[in-house]
Tab-separated table of C-alpha atoms in Angstrom:
chain	number	residue	atom	x	y	z
I	112	GLN	CA	-9.057	-0.605	5.893
I	113	GLU	CA	-11.208	0.239	8.912
I	114	ILE	CA	-12.093	3.618	7.393
I	115	THR	CA	-14.416	1.790	4.981
I	116	GLN	CA	-16.621	0.975	7.989
I	117	GLN	CA	-17.047	4.677	8.746
I	118	ILE	CA	-17.406	6.233	5.277
I	119	PRO	CA	-20.501	5.372	3.179
I	120	GLY	CA	-19.665	4.799	-0.462
I	121	LEU	CA	-15.962	3.998	0.135
I	122	GLN	CA	-14.363	0.668	-0.736
I	123	ILE	CA	-10.732	-0.423	-0.691
I	124	GLN	CA	-9.372	-3.064	-3.051
I	125	THR	CA	-5.869	-4.473	-2.835
I	126	PHE	CA	-4.504	-6.767	-5.522
I	127	THR	CA	-1.263	-6.844	-3.524
I	128	PRO	CA	0.216	-4.709	-0.722
I	129	GLY	CA	2.035	-2.940	-3.534
I	130	PHE	CA	-1.138	-1.814	-5.288
I	131	THR	CA	-4.157	-0.227	-3.599
I	132	VAL	CA	-7.363	1.025	-5.225
I	133	PHE	CA	-9.873	3.354	-3.570
I	134	ASN	CA	-13.431	3.190	-4.898
I	135	LEU	CA	-15.444	6.241	-3.860
I	136	ARG	CA	-19.077	6.589	-4.955
I	137	GLY	CA	-18.387	4.173	-7.811
I	138	ILE	CA	-15.375	6.092	-9.154
I	139	SER	CA	-12.363	3.795	-9.284
I	140	GLN	CA	-9.241	2.721	-11.168
I	141	ASN	CA	-9.014	-1.019	-11.685
I	142	ASN	CA	-6.083	-1.144	-14.097
I	143	PHE	CA	-3.047	-2.541	-12.296
I	144	LEU	CA	-0.348	-1.016	-14.513
I	145	ASP	CA	2.454	0.652	-12.562
I	146	ASN	CA	2.179	3.958	-14.419
I	147	MET	CA	-1.498	4.617	-13.675
I	148	GLU	CA	-2.734	7.494	-11.522
I	149	ALA	CA	-6.018	6.984	-9.714
I	150	PRO	CA	-9.136	9.198	-10.040
I	151	VAL	CA	-9.476	9.027	-6.245
I	152	ALA	CA	-6.436	10.930	-5.008
I	153	ALA	CA	-4.340	9.938	-2.007
I	154	TYR	CA	-2.575	12.506	0.171
I	155	PHE	CA	-0.089	12.027	2.983
I	156	ASP	CA	0.479	15.039	5.236
I	157	GLU	CA	-0.871	17.460	2.587
I	158	SER	CA	1.290	16.009	-0.214
I	159	TYR	CA	-0.168	14.219	-3.243
I	160	VAL	CA	0.955	10.644	-3.927
I	161	GLY	CA	1.090	10.173	-7.687
I	162	SER	CA	1.754	6.416	-7.793
I	163	MET	CA	-0.848	3.820	-6.849
I	164	ASN	CA	2.048	1.545	-5.902
I	165	ALA	CA	3.094	3.879	-3.073
I	166	ILE	CA	-0.281	4.251	-1.348
I	167	ALA	CA	-0.365	1.087	0.730
I	168	GLY	CA	1.701	1.214	3.885
I	169	GLN	CA	1.605	0.659	7.585
I	170	MET	CA	-0.744	2.999	9.432
I	171	PHE	CA	0.768	3.948	12.793
I	172	ASP	CA	0.883	7.006	15.032
I	173	MET	CA	-1.851	8.640	12.938
I	174	GLU	CA	-3.655	11.841	13.866
I	175	ARG	CA	-6.661	11.267	11.603
I	176	VAL	CA	-7.857	10.185	8.154
I	177	GLU	CA	-9.961	12.536	6.043
I	178	VAL	CA	-12.181	11.337	3.192
I	179	LEU	CA	-13.690	13.905	0.812
I	180	ARG	CA	-16.365	12.544	-1.533
I	181	GLY	CA	-17.018	14.001	-4.961
I	182	PRO	CA	-14.779	16.108	-7.232
I	183	GLN	CA	-12.132	18.062	-5.286
I	184	GLY	CA	-10.249	19.706	-8.153
I	185	THR	CA	-10.784	23.258	-6.846
I	186	LEU	CA	-8.576	22.779	-3.785
I	187	PHE	CA	-6.641	19.616	-4.615
I	188	GLY	CA	-5.988	19.815	-8.360
I	189	ARG	CA	-6.319	17.075	-10.922
I	190	ASN	CA	-6.877	13.350	-10.299
I	191	ALA	CA	-9.448	14.040	-7.602
I	192	THR	CA	-12.456	13.264	-9.808
I	193	GLY	CA	-14.082	10.891	-7.371
I	194	GLY	CA	-12.688	12.489	-4.228
I	195	LEU	CA	-9.649	11.898	-2.077
I	196	VAL	CA	-8.305	10.162	1.011
I	197	HIS	CA	-5.952	12.196	3.203
I	198	PHE	CA	-3.762	10.503	5.825
I	199	ILE	CA	-2.397	12.845	8.495
I	200	SER	CA	0.256	11.642	10.935
I	201	LYS	CA	0.848	12.930	14.440
I	202	LYS	CA	3.314	15.794	14.693
I	203	ALA	CA	5.676	16.931	17.413
I	204	ASN	CA	4.188	19.047	20.186
I	205	TYR	CA	5.301	21.203	23.097
I	206	ASP	CA	5.200	18.446	25.720
I	207	GLU	CA	8.591	17.682	27.196
I	208	PHE	CA	7.991	13.944	26.915
I	209	ASN	CA	5.263	11.917	25.239
I	210	GLY	CA	4.876	8.666	23.352
I	211	TYR	CA	3.753	5.048	23.517
I	212	LEU	CA	4.887	1.461	22.922
I	213	LYS	CA	2.685	-1.351	21.655
I	214	SER	CA	3.385	-4.952	20.701
I	215	SER	CA	1.283	-7.941	19.705
I	216	ILE	CA	1.661	-11.664	19.051
I	217	ALA	CA	-0.940	-13.603	17.087
I	218	ASP	CA	-1.569	-16.742	15.073
I	219	PHE	CA	0.425	-17.599	11.945
I	220	ASN	CA	3.636	-16.449	13.648
I	221	THR	CA	2.448	-12.845	13.471
I	222	LYS	CA	4.453	-10.327	15.463
I	223	THR	CA	4.109	-6.534	15.486
I	224	PHE	CA	5.895	-3.819	17.389
I	225	GLU	CA	5.318	-0.100	17.159
I	226	GLY	CA	6.013	2.994	19.169
I	227	ALA	CA	6.498	6.719	19.159
I	228	PHE	CA	8.532	9.176	21.201
I	229	GLY	CA	8.301	12.946	21.292
I	230	THR	CA	10.045	15.702	23.163
I	231	ALA	CA	10.781	19.410	23.081
I	232	LEU	CA	14.475	19.813	22.233
I	233	THR	CA	14.487	23.576	22.824
I	234	ASP	CA	11.894	26.284	23.284
I	235	ASN	CA	11.594	26.509	19.485
I	236	VAL	CA	12.388	22.967	18.258
I	237	ARG	CA	10.383	19.803	18.853
I	238	LEU	CA	10.876	16.209	17.674
I	239	ARG	CA	8.704	13.122	17.250
I	240	LEU	CA	9.988	9.697	16.185
I	241	ALA	CA	7.700	6.773	15.306
I	242	GLY	CA	8.115	3.322	13.821
I	243	ARG	CA	6.453	0.003	13.237
I	244	LEU	CA	7.679	-3.533	12.507
I	245	GLU	CA	5.469	-6.360	11.256
I	246	LYS	CA	6.207	-10.000	10.449
I	247	SER	CA	3.739	-12.740	9.564
I	248	ASN	CA	3.847	-16.069	7.780
I	249	GLY	CA	0.446	-15.437	6.221
I	250	TYR	CA	-3.039	-16.674	7.026
I	251	LEU	CA	-4.011	-18.277	3.682
I	252	GLU	CA	-2.719	-21.750	2.929
I	253	GLY	CA	-1.564	-22.306	-0.608
I	254	GLY	CA	-3.165	-24.924	-2.764
I	255	VAL	CA	-1.563	-28.351	-3.006
I	256	ASN	CA	-1.131	-30.279	-6.208
I	257	THR	CA	-2.568	-33.700	-5.469
I	258	ASP	CA	-1.633	-36.690	-7.556
I	259	GLU	CA	-5.215	-36.924	-8.829
I	260	GLY	CA	-5.233	-33.223	-9.738
I	261	ILE	CA	-1.930	-33.514	-11.593
I	262	ALA	CA	-3.189	-36.552	-13.528
I	263	LEU	CA	-6.376	-34.724	-14.555
I	264	SER	CA	-4.387	-31.659	-15.519
I	265	ASN	CA	-1.945	-33.625	-17.641
I	266	GLU	CA	-4.809	-35.360	-19.452
I	267	PHE	CA	-6.717	-32.131	-20.026
I	268	TYR	CA	-3.813	-30.035	-21.324
I	269	SER	CA	-2.311	-32.847	-23.381
I	270	GLU	CA	-5.618	-33.093	-25.251
I	271	PHE	CA	-5.918	-29.300	-25.428
I	272	PHE	CA	-2.428	-28.725	-26.876
I	273	GLY	CA	-2.282	-31.880	-28.975
I	274	PHE	CA	0.998	-33.050	-27.449
I	275	PRO	CA	2.002	-34.580	-24.102
I	276	TYR	CA	1.940	-32.000	-21.314
I	277	GLU	CA	3.196	-32.468	-17.788
I	278	THR	CA	2.009	-30.234	-14.954
I	279	GLY	CA	4.616	-29.157	-12.442
I	280	ARG	CA	3.939	-29.397	-8.766
I	281	GLY	CA	4.863	-25.787	-7.966
I	282	GLY	CA	5.426	-24.654	-4.398
I	283	GLU	CA	3.062	-26.794	-2.392
I	284	GLY	CA	1.371	-25.708	0.775
I	285	SER	CA	3.052	-22.331	1.220
I	286	THR	CA	1.103	-19.617	2.999
I	287	VAL	CA	0.238	-16.220	1.592
I	288	GLY	CA	-1.121	-12.961	2.940
I	289	GLY	CA	1.867	-12.460	5.186
I	290	ALA	CA	4.160	-9.526	5.788
I	291	ASP	CA	7.781	-8.640	6.439
I	292	SER	CA	8.053	-4.876	6.641
I	293	TYR	CA	9.082	-1.906	8.709
I	294	SER	CA	8.365	1.834	8.637
I	295	LEU	CA	10.165	4.740	10.291
I	296	ARG	CA	9.075	8.377	10.520
I	297	ALA	CA	10.587	11.515	12.048
I	298	ASN	CA	8.921	14.903	12.416
I	299	PHE	CA	10.703	18.118	13.330
I	300	GLN	CA	8.674	21.181	14.239
I	301	ILE	CA	10.570	24.473	14.287
I	302	ASP	CA	9.337	27.928	15.315
I	303	PHE	CA	11.255	30.496	13.283
I	304	SER	CA	9.218	33.277	14.879
I	305	ASP	CA	5.848	33.818	16.510
I	306	ALA	CA	4.329	33.994	13.017
I	307	THR	CA	6.297	31.297	11.111
I	308	LYS	CA	6.455	27.555	11.814
I	309	MET	CA	7.898	24.642	9.801
I	310	ASP	CA	6.936	20.970	9.883
I	311	LEU	CA	9.627	18.698	8.404
I	312	THR	CA	8.595	15.046	8.048
I	313	VAL	CA	10.955	12.314	6.812
I	314	SER	CA	9.757	8.730	6.444
I	315	HIS	CA	11.104	5.458	5.072
I	316	SER	CA	9.357	2.110	4.661
I	317	LYS	CA	10.461	-1.251	3.340
I	318	ASP	CA	8.609	-4.409	2.334
I	319	LYS	CA	10.942	-7.374	2.005
I	320	ASP	CA	10.000	-10.461	0.061
I	321	ALA	CA	6.309	-10.238	1.016
I	322	PRO	CA	3.985	-13.174	0.177
I	323	VAL	CA	0.766	-11.483	-0.753
I	324	GLY	CA	-1.763	-13.653	-2.617
I	325	GLN	CA	-2.443	-16.692	-4.744
I	326	TYR	CA	-4.631	-18.259	-7.380
I	327	VAL	CA	-5.897	-21.818	-7.144
I	328	HIS	CA	-7.148	-23.477	-10.331
I	329	TYR	CA	-9.778	-26.213	-10.355
I	330	LEU	CA	-10.644	-28.581	-13.172
I	331	VAL	CA	-14.349	-28.987	-13.923
I	332	GLY	CA	-16.387	-31.485	-15.852
I	333	LEU	CA	-18.199	-30.290	-18.992
I	334	ASP	CA	-21.739	-31.043	-20.088
I	335	ASP	CA	-22.962	-31.376	-23.681
I	336	ASN	CA	-23.121	-27.603	-24.039
I	337	GLY	CA	-19.542	-27.148	-22.903
I	338	LEU	CA	-20.542	-25.661	-19.552
I	339	GLY	CA	-18.882	-26.536	-16.287
I	340	THR	CA	-20.814	-29.023	-14.186
I	341	LYS	CA	-18.802	-29.629	-11.048
I	342	VAL	CA	-15.759	-28.234	-9.299
I	343	ASP	CA	-13.445	-30.920	-8.038
I	344	VAL	CA	-12.524	-29.218	-4.784
I	345	ASP	CA	-10.624	-32.251	-3.566
I	346	ASN	CA	-8.229	-32.166	-6.501
I	347	PRO	CA	-7.252	-28.567	-7.212
I	348	VAL	CA	-4.656	-27.878	-9.831
I	349	THR	CA	-2.854	-25.167	-8.010
I	350	GLY	CA	-1.685	-21.944	-9.595
I	351	ASP	CA	0.078	-20.204	-6.743
I	352	ILE	CA	1.232	-16.640	-7.324
I	353	HIS	CA	2.863	-13.943	-5.220
I	354	LYS	CA	4.517	-16.743	-3.310
I	355	HIS	CA	7.177	-16.180	-0.710
I	356	SER	CA	10.569	-16.082	-2.355
I	357	GLY	CA	13.244	-18.701	-1.911
I	358	SER	CA	13.881	-22.100	-3.381
I	359	ASP	CA	11.181	-23.763	-1.269
I	360	PHE	CA	8.462	-21.454	-2.537
I	361	SER	CA	9.493	-20.596	-6.072
I	362	VAL	CA	7.074	-21.605	-8.789
I	363	ASP	CA	8.338	-22.884	-12.141
I	364	GLY	CA	11.745	-21.417	-11.342
I	365	ILE	CA	10.380	-17.898	-10.659
I	366	ASP	CA	11.516	-16.310	-7.415
I	367	THR	CA	8.211	-14.642	-6.531
I	368	GLY	CA	7.392	-11.935	-4.009
I	369	LEU	CA	7.198	-8.192	-3.410
I	370	ASP	CA	10.091	-5.915	-2.507
I	371	ARG	CA	9.473	-2.192	-2.067
I	372	ASP	CA	11.340	0.803	-0.634
I	373	ILE	CA	9.696	4.211	-0.183
I	374	THR	CA	11.368	7.386	1.046
I	375	ASN	CA	9.240	10.484	1.549
I	376	VAL	CA	10.264	14.001	2.648
I	377	THR	CA	7.783	16.844	3.225
I	378	ALA	CA	8.558	20.384	4.382
I	379	ALA	CA	5.552	22.547	5.249
I	380	ILE	CA	6.042	26.206	6.243
I	381	TYR	CA	3.141	28.149	7.760
I	382	THR	CA	3.326	31.949	8.029
I	383	ASP	CA	0.688	34.294	9.465
I	384	LEU	CA	1.047	37.431	7.331
I	385	THR	CA	-1.738	39.156	9.275
I	386	ASP	CA	-4.335	38.074	11.775
I	387	ASN	CA	-6.562	37.002	8.876
I	388	ILE	CA	-4.148	35.910	6.098
I	389	GLU	CA	-1.936	32.801	6.107
I	390	LEU	CA	0.761	31.823	3.603
I	391	VAL	CA	1.556	28.109	3.329
I	392	SER	CA	4.367	26.447	1.368
I	393	ILE	CA	4.440	22.661	1.017
I	394	THR	CA	7.437	20.984	-0.644
I	395	ASN	CA	7.521	17.225	-1.159
I	396	TRP	CA	9.957	14.694	-2.598
I	397	MET	CA	9.298	10.967	-2.807
I	398	GLU	CA	11.181	7.996	-4.238
I	399	MET	CA	9.924	4.443	-4.598
I	400	GLU	CA	11.538	1.267	-5.886
I	401	LYS	CA	9.288	-1.740	-6.302
I	402	SER	CA	9.881	-5.237	-7.624
I	403	HIS	CA	6.851	-7.468	-8.033
I	404	ARG	CA	7.248	-11.052	-9.275
I	405	GLU	CA	4.524	-13.630	-9.697
I	406	ASN	CA	3.593	-16.668	-11.735
I	407	ALA	CA	0.112	-15.924	-13.001
I	408	GLY	CA	-0.148	-19.342	-14.626
I	409	GLY	CA	1.136	-21.273	-11.667
I	410	SER	CA	1.862	-24.919	-12.150
I	411	VAL	CA	-0.813	-25.300	-14.825
I	412	LEU	CA	0.883	-23.011	-17.321
I	413	GLY	CA	4.054	-21.066	-16.692
I	414	PHE	CA	3.177	-17.385	-17.108
I	415	PRO	CA	5.693	-15.136	-15.383
I	416	PHE	CA	4.436	-11.639	-14.639
I	417	MET	CA	6.983	-9.190	-13.288
I	418	THR	CA	7.001	-5.422	-12.837
I	419	ASN	CA	9.800	-3.172	-11.670
I	420	ALA	CA	8.861	0.388	-10.804
I	421	ASN	CA	11.365	3.155	-10.115
I	422	TYR	CA	9.252	6.163	-9.270
I	423	ASN	CA	10.315	9.693	-8.318
I	424	GLN	CA	8.195	12.759	-7.743
I	425	TRP	CA	8.532	16.260	-6.368
I	426	SER	CA	5.889	18.898	-5.869
I	427	GLN	CA	5.603	22.472	-4.663
I	428	GLU	CA	2.385	24.051	-3.423
I	429	ILE	CA	1.926	27.664	-2.354
I	430	ARG	CA	-1.361	28.540	-0.713
I	431	LEU	CA	-2.509	32.022	0.321
I	432	SER	CA	-5.759	32.023	2.306
I	433	GLY	CA	-7.721	34.404	4.430
I	434	GLY	CA	-9.540	37.686	3.878
I	435	ASN	CA	-11.810	40.229	5.492
I	436	ASP	CA	-15.510	41.026	5.583
I	437	ASP	CA	-15.594	41.740	1.814
I	438	LEU	CA	-13.042	39.282	0.370
I	439	GLN	CA	-11.940	35.682	0.841
């Protein structure tokens, strides 16, 4: 998210860790359906990511992030109407040994650990391994159904529906905005000859039962025109969603949370045909499985919202570039 501080006109919006929206110069995709493709394209290591559910992930051992504003269809194809964001990870290099380790401990039982290791296996083969682990209870405290709030809710909805209605208590006091995830990445760099090199990158990430957000409902008084007059902040009628799974945090019997597995493989081959002409082949395969479960009505009204996405993609790009004084 720090790239938004460096790029004018770029905003990032996350409904959940499983769904990320880039807004670039006002061009955006706000529909949260699993099958949508965004008008601001996302690329990882020169490969297009076709699912908005697979964009969000842990950023570690990164070389750089590129943001191109405005239509980029000439070089990057469709779905780059507003521009694109390109994440480029660090690759193996010729050093015999390189890497780093980093760990942190913070409030809300937050713990992170990440590191990378690289080495030259032979004169022609190099390897870099990187990974990151993150756990956190979450920094937002869930709303609590007070007795006064429940009484007001029961009175309101009983009158609204025309029959007695009883508000459930839901999962009280649970925290949200936490994480339980890990990511692993391996890069092999192979010199087939002085003119041909291959980068092979394999990555896998997993989010397990992540608590990622909530709604809190408040009851308000109404004036003669039917407009709200006051929010009773002391007596919220909670509507917690995206809650951490398990019996202690389930809402209206719904085991809520986010589970997601992403596996991504990219093979890029670079060949210098002449001093001025380069041939590039980029092959990518990605698989994602996501399960998202929430109670959008919370304890006020039971409204289960669940999506399961099983997404697969493969792509092949061949790029010939170069030229001379008369031709590019």
